[in-house]
PDB file of C-alpha atoms in Angstrom:
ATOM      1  CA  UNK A   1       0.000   0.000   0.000  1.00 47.00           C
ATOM      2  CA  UNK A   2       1.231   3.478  -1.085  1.00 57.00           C
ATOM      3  CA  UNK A   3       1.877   5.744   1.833  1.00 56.00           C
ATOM      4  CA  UNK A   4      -0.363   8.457   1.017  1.00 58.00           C
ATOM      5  CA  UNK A   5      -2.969   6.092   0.816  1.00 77.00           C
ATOM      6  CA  UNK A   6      -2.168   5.003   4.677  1.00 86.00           C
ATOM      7  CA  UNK A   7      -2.053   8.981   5.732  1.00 88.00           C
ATOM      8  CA  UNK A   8      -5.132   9.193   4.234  1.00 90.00           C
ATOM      9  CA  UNK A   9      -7.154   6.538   6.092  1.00 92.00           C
ATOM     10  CA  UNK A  10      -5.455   7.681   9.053  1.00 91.00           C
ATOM     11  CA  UNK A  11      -6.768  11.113   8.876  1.00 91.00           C
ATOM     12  CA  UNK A  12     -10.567   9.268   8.161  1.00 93.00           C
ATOM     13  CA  UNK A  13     -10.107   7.131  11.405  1.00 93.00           C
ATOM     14  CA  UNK A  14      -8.881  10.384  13.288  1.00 91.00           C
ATOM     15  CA  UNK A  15     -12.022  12.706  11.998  1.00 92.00           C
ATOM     16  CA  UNK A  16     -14.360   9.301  12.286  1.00 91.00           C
ATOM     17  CA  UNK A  17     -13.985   9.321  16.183  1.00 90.00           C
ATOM     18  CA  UNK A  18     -13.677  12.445  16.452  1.00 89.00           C
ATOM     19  CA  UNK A  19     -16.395  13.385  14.386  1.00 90.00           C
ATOM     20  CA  UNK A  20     -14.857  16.738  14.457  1.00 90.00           C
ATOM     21  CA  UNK A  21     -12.382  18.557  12.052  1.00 91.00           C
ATOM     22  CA  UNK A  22     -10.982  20.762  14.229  1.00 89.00           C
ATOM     23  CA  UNK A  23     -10.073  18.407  16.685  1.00 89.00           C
ATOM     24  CA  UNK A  24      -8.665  15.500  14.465  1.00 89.00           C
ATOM     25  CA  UNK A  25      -6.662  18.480  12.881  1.00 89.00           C
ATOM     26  CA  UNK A  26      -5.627  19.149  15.986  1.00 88.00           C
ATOM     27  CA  UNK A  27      -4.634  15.285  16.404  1.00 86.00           C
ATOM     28  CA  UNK A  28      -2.894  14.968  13.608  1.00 89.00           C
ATOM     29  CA  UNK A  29      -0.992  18.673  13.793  1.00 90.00           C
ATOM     30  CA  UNK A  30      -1.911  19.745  10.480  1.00 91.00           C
ATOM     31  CA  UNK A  31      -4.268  22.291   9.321  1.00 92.00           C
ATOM     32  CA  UNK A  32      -8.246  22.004   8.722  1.00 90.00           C
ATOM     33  CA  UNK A  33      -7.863  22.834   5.146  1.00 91.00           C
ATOM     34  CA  UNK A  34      -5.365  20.433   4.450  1.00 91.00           C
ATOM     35  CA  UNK A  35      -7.283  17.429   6.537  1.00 91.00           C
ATOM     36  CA  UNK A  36     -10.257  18.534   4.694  1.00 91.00           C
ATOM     37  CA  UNK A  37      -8.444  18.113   1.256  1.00 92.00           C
ATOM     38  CA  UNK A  38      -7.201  15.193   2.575  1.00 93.00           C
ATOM     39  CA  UNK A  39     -10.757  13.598   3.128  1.00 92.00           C
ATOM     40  CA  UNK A  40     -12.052  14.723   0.042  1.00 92.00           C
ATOM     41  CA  UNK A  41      -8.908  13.031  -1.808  1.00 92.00           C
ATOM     42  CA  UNK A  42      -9.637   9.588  -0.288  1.00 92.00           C
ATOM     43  CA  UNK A  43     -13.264  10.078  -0.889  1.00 92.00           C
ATOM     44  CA  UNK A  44     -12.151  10.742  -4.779  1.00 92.00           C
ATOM     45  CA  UNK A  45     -10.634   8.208  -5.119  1.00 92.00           C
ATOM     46  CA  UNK A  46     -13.110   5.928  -3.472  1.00 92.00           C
ATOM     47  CA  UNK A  47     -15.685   7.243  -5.811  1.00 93.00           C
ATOM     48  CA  UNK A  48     -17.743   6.983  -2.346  1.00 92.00           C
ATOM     49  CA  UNK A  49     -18.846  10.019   0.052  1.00 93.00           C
ATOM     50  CA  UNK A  50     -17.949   8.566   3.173  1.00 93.00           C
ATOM     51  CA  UNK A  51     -18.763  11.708   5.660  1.00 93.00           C
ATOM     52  CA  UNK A  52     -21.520  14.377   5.980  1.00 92.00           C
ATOM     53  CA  UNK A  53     -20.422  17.591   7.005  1.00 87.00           C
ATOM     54  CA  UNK A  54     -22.406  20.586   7.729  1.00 81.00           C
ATOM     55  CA  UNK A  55     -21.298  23.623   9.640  1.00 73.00           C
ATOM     56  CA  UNK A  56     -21.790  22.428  13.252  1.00 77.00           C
ATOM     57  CA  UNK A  57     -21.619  18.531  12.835  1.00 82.00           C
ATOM     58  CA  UNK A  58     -19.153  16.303  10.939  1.00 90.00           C
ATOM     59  CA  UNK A  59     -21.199  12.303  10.611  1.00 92.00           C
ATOM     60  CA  UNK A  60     -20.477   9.076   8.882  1.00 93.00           C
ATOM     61  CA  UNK A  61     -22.004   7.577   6.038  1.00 94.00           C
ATOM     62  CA  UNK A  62     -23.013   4.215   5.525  1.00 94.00           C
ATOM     63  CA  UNK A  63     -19.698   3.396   3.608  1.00 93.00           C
ATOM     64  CA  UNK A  64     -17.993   5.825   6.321  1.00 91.00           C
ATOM     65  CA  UNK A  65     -19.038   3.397   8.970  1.00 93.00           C
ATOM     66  CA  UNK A  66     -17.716   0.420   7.569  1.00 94.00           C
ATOM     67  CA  UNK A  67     -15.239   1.225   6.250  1.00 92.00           C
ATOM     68  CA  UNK A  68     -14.083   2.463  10.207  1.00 92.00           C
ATOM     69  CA  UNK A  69     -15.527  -1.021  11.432  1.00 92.00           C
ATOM     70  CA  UNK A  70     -13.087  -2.525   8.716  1.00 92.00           C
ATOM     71  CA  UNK A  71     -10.004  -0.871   8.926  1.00 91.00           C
ATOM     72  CA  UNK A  72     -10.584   0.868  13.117  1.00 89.00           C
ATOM     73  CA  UNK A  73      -9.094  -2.252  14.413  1.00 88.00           C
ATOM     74  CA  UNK A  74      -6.561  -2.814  12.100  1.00 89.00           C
ATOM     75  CA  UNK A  75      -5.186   0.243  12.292  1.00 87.00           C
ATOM     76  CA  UNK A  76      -5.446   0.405  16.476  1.00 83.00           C
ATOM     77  CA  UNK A  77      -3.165  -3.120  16.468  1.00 83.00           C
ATOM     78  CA  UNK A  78      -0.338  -1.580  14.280  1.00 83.00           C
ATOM     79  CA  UNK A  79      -0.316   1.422  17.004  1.00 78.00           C
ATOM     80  CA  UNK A  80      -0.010  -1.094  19.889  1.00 72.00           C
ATOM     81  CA  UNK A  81       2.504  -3.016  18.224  1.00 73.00           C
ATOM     82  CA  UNK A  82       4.786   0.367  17.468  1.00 72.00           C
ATOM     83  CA  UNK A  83       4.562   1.596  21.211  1.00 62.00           C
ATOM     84  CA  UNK A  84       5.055  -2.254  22.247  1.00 62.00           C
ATOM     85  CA  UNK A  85       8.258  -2.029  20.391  1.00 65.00           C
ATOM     86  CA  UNK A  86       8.880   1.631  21.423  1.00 61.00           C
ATOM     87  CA  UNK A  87       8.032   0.258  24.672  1.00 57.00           C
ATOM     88  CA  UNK A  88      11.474  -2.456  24.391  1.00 60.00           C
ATOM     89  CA  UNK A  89      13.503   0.083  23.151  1.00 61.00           C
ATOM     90  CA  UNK A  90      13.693   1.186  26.841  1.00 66.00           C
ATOM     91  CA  UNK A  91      12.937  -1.863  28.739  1.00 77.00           C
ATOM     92  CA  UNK A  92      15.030  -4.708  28.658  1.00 87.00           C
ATOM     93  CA  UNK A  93      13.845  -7.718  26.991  1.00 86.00           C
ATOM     94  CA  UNK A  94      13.938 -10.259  24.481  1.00 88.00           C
ATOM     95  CA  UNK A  95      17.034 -13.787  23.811  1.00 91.00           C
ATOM     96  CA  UNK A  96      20.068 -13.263  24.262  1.00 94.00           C
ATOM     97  CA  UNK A  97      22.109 -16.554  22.888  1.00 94.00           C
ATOM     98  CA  UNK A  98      25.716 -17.038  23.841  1.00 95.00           C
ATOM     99  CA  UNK A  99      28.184 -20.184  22.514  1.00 93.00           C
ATOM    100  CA  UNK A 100      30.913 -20.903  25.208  1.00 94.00           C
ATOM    101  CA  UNK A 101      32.486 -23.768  26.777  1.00 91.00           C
ATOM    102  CA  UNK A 102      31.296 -25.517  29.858  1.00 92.00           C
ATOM    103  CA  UNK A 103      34.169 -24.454  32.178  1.00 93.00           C
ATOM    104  CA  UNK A 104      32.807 -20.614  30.983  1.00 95.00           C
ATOM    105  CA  UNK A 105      29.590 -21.197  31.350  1.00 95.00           C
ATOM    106  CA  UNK A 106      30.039 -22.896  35.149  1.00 94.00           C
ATOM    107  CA  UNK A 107      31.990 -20.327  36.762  1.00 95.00           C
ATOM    108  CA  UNK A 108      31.085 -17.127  34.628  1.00 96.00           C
ATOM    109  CA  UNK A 109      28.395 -16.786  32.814  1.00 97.00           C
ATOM    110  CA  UNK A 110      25.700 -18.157  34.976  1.00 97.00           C
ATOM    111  CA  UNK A 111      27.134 -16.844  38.339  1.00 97.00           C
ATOM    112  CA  UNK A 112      26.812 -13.222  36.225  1.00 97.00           C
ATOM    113  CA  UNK A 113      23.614 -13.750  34.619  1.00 97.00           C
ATOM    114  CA  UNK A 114      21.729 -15.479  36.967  1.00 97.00           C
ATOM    115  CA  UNK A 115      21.118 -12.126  39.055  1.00 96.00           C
ATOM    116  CA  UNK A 116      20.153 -10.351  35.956  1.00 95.00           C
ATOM    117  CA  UNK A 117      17.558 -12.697  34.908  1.00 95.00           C
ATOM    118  CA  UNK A 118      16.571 -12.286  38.709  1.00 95.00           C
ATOM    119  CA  UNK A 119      15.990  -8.206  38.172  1.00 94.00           C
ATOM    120  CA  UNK A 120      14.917  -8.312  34.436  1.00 93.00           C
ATOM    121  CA  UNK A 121      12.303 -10.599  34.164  1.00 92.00           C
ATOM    122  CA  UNK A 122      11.547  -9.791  30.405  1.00 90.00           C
ATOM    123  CA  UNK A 123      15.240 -11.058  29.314  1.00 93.00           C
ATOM    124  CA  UNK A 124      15.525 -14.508  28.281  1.00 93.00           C
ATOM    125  CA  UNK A 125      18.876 -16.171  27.837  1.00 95.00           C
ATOM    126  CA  UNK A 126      20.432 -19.211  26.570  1.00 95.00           C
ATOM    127  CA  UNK A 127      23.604 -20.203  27.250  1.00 95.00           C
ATOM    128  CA  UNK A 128      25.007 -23.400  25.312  1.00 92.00           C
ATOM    129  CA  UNK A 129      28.334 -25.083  26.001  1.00 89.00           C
ATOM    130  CA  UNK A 130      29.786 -26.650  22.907  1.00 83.00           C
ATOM    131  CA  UNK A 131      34.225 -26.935  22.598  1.00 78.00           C
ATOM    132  CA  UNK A 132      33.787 -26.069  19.278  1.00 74.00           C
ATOM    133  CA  UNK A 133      34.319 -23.134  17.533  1.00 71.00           C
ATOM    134  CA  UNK A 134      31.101 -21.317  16.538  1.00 73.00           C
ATOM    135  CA  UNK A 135      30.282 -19.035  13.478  1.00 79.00           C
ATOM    136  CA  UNK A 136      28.446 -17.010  15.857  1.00 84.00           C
ATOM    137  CA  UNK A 137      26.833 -14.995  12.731  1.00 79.00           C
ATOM    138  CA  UNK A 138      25.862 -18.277  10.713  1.00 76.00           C
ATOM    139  CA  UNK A 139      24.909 -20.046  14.076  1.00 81.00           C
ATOM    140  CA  UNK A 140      22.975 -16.845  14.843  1.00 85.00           C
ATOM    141  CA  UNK A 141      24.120 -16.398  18.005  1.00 89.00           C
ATOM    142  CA  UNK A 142      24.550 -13.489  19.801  1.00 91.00           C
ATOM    143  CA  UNK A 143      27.938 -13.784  21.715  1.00 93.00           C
ATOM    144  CA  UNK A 144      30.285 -16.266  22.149  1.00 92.00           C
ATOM    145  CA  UNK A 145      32.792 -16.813  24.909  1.00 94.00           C
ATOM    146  CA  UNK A 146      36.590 -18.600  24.635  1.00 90.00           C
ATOM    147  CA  UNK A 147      39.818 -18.138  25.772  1.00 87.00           C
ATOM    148  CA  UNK A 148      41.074 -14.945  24.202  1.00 79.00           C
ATOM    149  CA  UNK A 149      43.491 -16.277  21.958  1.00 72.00           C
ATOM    150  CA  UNK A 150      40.520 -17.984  19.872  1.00 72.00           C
ATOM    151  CA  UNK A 151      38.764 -15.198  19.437  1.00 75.00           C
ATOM    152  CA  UNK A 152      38.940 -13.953  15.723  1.00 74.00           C
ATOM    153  CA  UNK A 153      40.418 -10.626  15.375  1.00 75.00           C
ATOM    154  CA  UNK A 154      37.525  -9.307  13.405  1.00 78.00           C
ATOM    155  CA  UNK A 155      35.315  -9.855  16.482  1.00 86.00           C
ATOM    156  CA  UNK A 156      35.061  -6.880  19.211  1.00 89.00           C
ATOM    157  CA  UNK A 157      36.499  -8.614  22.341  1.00 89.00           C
ATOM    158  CA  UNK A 158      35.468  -7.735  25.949  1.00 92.00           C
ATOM    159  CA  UNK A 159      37.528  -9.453  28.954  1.00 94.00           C
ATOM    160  CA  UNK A 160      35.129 -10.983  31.274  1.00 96.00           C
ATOM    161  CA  UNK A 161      37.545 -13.155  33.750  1.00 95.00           C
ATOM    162  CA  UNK A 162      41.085 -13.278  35.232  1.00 94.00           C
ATOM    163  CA  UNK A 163      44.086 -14.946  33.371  1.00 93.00           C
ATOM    164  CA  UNK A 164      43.187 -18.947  33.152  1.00 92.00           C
ATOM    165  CA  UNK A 165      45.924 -21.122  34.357  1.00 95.00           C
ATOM    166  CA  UNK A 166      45.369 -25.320  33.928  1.00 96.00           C
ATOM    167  CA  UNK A 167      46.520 -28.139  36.028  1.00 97.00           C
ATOM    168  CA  UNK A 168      47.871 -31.704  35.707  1.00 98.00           C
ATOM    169  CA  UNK A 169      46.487 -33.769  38.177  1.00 98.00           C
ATOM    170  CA  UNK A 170      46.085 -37.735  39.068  1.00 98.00           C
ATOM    171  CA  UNK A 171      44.910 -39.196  42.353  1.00 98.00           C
ATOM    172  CA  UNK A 172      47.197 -40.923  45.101  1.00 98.00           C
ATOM    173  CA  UNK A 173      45.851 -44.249  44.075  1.00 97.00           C
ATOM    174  CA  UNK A 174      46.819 -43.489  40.219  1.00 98.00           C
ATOM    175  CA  UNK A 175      50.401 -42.813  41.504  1.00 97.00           C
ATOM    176  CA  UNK A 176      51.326 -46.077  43.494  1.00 96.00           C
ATOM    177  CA  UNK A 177      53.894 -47.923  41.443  1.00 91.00           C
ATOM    178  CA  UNK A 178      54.549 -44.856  39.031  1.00 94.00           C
ATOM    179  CA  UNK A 179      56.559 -42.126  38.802  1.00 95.00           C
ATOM    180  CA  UNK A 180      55.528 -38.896  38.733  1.00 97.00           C
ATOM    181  CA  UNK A 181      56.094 -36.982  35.589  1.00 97.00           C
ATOM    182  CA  UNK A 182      58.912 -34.266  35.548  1.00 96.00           C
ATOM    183  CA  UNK A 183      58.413 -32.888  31.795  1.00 97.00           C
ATOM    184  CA  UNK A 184      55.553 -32.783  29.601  1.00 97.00           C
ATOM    185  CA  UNK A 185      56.762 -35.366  27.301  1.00 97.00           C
ATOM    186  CA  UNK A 186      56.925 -37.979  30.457  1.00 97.00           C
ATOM    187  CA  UNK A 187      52.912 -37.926  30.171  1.00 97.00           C
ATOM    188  CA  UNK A 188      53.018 -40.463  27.029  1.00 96.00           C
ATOM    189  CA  UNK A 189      54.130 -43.580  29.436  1.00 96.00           C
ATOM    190  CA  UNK A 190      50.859 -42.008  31.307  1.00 97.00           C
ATOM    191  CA  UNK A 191      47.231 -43.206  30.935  1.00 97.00           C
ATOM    192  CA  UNK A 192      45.615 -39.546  30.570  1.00 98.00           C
ATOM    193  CA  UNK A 193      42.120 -38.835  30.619  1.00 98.00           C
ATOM    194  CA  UNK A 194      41.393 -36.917  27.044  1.00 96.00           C
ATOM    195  CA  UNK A 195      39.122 -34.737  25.990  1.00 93.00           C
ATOM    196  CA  UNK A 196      36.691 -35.073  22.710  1.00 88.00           C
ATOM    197  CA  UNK A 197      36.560 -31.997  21.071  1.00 82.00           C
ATOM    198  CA  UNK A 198      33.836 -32.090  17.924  1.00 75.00           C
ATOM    199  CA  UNK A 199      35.773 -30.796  15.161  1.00 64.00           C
ATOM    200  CA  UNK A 200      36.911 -33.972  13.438  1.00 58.00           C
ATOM    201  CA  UNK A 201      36.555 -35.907  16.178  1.00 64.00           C
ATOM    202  CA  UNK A 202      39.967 -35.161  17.435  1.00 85.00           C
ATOM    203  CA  UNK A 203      41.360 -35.159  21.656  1.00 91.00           C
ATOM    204  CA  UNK A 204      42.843 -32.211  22.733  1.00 90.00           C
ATOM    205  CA  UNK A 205      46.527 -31.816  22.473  1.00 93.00           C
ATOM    206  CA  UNK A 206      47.717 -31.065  26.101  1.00 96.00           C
ATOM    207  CA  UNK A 207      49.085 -27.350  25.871  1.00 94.00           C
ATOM    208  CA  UNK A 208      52.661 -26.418  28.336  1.00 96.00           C
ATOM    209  CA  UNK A 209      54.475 -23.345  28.175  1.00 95.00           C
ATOM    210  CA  UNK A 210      58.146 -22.960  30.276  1.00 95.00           C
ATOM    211  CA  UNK A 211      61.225 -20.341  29.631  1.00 92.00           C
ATOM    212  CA  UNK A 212      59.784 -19.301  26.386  1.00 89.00           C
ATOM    213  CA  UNK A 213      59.448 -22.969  25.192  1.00 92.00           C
ATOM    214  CA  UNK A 214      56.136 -24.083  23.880  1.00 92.00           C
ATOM    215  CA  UNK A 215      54.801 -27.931  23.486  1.00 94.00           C
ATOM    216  CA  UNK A 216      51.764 -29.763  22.894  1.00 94.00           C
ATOM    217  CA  UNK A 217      51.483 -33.174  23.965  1.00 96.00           C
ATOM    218  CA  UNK A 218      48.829 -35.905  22.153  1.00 95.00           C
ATOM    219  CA  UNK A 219      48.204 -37.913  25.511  1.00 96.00           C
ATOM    220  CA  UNK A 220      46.483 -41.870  25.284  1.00 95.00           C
ATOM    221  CA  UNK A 221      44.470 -43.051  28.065  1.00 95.00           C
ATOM    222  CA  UNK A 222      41.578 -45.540  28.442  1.00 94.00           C
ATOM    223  CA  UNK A 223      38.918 -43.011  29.029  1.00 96.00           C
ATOM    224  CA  UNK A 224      37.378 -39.804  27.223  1.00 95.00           C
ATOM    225  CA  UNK A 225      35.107 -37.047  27.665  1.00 94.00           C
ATOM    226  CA  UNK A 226      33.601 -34.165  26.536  1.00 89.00           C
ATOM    227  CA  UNK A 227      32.392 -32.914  30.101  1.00 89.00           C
ATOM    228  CA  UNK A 228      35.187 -31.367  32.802  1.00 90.00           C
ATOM    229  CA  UNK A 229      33.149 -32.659  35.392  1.00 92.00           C
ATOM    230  CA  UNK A 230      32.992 -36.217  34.261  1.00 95.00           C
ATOM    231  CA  UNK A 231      36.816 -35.477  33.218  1.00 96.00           C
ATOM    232  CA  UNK A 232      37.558 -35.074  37.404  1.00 97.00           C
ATOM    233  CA  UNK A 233      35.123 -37.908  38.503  1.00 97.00           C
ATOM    234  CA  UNK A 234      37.478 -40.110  36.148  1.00 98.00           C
ATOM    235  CA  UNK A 235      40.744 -38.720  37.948  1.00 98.00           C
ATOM    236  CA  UNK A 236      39.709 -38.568  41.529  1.00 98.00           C
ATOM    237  CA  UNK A 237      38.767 -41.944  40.741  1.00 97.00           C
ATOM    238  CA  UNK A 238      42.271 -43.076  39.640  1.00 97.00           C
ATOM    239  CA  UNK A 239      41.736 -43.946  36.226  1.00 97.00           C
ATOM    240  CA  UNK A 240      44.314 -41.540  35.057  1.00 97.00           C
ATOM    241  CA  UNK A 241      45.818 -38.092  34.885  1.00 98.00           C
ATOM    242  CA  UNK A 242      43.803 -34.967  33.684  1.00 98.00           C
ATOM    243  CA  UNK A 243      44.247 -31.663  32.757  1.00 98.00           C
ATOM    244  CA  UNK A 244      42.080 -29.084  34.039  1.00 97.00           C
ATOM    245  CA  UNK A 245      41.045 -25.594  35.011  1.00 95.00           C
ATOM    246  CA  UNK A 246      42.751 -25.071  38.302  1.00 96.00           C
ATOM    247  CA  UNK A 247      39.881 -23.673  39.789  1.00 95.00           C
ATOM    248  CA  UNK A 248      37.511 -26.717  39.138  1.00 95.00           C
ATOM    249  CA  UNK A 249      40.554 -28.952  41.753  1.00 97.00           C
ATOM    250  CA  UNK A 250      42.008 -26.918  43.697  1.00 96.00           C
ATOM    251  CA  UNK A 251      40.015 -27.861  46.606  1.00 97.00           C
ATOM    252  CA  UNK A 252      40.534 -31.544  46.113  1.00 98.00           C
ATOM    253  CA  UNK A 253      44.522 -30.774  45.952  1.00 98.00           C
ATOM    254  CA  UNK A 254      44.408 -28.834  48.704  1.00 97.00           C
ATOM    255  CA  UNK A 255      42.296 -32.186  50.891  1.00 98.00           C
ATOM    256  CA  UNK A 256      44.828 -34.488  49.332  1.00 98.00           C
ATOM    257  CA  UNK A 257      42.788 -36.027  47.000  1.00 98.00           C
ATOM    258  CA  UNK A 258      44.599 -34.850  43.798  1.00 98.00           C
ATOM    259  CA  UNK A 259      48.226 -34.532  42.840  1.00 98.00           C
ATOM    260  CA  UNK A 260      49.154 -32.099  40.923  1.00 98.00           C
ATOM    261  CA  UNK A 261      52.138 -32.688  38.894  1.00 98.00           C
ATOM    262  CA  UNK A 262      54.088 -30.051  36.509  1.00 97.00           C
ATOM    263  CA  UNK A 263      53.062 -26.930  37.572  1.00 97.00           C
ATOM    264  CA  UNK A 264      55.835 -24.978  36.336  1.00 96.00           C
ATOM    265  CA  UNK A 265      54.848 -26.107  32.749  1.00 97.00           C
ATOM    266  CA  UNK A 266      51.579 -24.622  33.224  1.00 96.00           C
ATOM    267  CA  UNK A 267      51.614 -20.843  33.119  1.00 92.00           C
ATOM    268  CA  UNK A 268      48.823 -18.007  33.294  1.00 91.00           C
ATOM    269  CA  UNK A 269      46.591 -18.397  29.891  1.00 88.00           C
ATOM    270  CA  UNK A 270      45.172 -15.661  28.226  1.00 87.00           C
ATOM    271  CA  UNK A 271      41.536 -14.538  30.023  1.00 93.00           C
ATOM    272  CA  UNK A 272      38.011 -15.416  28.671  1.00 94.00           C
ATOM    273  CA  UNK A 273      36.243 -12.822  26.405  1.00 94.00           C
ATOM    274  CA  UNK A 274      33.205 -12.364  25.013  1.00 94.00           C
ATOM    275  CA  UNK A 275      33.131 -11.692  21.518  1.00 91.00           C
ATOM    276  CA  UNK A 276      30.558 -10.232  19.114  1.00 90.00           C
ATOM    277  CA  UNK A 277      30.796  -8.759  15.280  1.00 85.00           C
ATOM    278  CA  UNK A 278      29.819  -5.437  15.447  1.00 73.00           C
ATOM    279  CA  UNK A 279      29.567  -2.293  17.150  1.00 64.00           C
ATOM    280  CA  UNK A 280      26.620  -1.143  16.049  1.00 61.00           C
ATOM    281  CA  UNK A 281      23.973  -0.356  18.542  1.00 65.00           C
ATOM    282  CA  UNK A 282      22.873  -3.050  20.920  1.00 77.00           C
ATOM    283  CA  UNK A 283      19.427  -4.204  22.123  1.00 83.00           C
ATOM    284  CA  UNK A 284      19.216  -2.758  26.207  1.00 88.00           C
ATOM    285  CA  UNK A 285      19.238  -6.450  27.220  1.00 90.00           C
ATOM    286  CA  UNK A 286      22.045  -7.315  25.039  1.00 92.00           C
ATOM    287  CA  UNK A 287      24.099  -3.746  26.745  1.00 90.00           C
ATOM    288  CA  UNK A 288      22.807  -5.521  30.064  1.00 93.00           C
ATOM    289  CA  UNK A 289      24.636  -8.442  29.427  1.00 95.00           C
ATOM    290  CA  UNK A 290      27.469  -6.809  28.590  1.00 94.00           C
ATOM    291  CA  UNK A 291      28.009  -4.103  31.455  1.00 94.00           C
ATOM    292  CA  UNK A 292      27.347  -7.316  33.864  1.00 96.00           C
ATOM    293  CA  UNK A 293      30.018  -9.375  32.406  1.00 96.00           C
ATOM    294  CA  UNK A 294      32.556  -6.614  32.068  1.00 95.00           C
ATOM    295  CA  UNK A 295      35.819  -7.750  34.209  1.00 93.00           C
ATOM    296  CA  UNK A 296      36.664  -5.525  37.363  1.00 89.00           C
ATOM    297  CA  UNK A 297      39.818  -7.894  38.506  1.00 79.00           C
TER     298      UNK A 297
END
């Protein structure tokens, strides 16, 4: 429909209720003389009369009143809709979708979020763990959250956590009868537990970093998973040596359930961002999400 043609039944549906020029004029903030040649374009056009007007009174004609009973209602939903929308533009609300890893999501994410669902009832979010990595765009996510380092430098990056640093760990019972390792290339007379990551079906390579020397190490074991939970069941159970966010066994080191072995191979590791690909202007929820992730450390 040509635009014209919606001012037009606009100004009818303003002068209809009103049943007064002056005050649909006033409405609409344009003059009586050009509402009035307004009306009698629509009306032309129509090849219908669909007011009466006389000096004191302004009524509708038979095809005035329906076509108000058609259109009225129509035209009432699109303004509820607009000032609905107008209406999110300052409240906070709608999906916000975010790719991570399960470590991420565990220990940042929902700690942060959790509170803001709590105050902003109208935001929605979903937060999937997956190890690998997302084309947020294609995927049609909204942000995704890794280890700096993976984040593609066409993304705007926001820190949202402290340096990571990982741990090699094996219960007491794993170690009777073996020797401890002393360098990360002693971990392939080890039974490791390995993690499946979903590109290709590959483990990951063990990552150690010490006096500017860098190595990865393709560990063997008897077990695999894709969880870091299940991945610490399986060592404080003694089926092997794991490597793992420090944070997620530092307790259980510190009770003497775990071992941890090589620590000076394991160095600080870049932080966890969130990433997203543009800086155009966010949603409020989205700018929520954000500001409450930001890092403070």
């Amino acid at each position: 429909m040509r635009r014209d043609n919606v001012n037009d039944l606009t100004a009818f549906i303003a002068v209809a209720r009103e049943q007064s020029f002056t005050k649909a004029a006033a409405q609409l903030g344009v003059s009586q003389s050009a509402l009035s040649y307004t009306i009698r374009t629509l009306e032309a056009r129509l090849g219908l009369r669909l007011l009466t007007r006389t000096t004191r009174s302004v009524s509708l004609t038979e095809a005035g009143e329906r076509l108000l009973r058609t259109i009225g209602p129509h035209f009432d939903e699109i303004e509820s809709e607009i000032a609905a929308l107008s209406e999110m533009r300052d409240k906070p609300a709608g999906t916000i979708r975010i790719t991570t890893v399960e470590h991420a999501a565990e220990t940042i994410l929902w700690p942060t979020l959790a509170p803001l669902l709590a105050e902003y009832p109208d935001i929605n979010v979903e937060i999937i763990s997956d190890y690998g990595l997302k084309d947020i765009v294609a995927d049609r996510y909204d942000a995704g959250v890794r280890l700096g380092e993976q984040v593609d430098k066409d993304m705007i990056s926001l820190r949202i956590s402290a340096d990571l640093r990982m741990a090699v760990v094996g219960a007491p019972s794993y170690f009777e009868g073996r020797a401890k390792p002393d360098v990360p290339q002693d971990l392939l007379e080890h039974s490791c537990i390995k993690l499946r990551l979903p590109t290709h079906g590959a483990f990951y390579a063990w990552e150690f970093q010490k006096d500017g020397q860098e190595l990865k190490v393709r560990i063997q074991g008897r077990t695999a998973f894709n969880n870091v939970g299940m991945m610490r069941q399986a060592a404080l159970g003694g089926f092997g040596l794991a490597y793992l966010p420090e944070d997620q066994v530092d307790t259980a080191i510190g009770e003497g359930k775990l071992i941890r072995v090589l620590s000076d191979w394991c160095p600080p590791r870049p932080a966890y961002h969130l990433y997203y690909p543009s800086r155009r202007q966010h949603s409020p929820a989205f700018a929520l999400v954000i500001e409450a992730l930001r890092y403070r450390g």
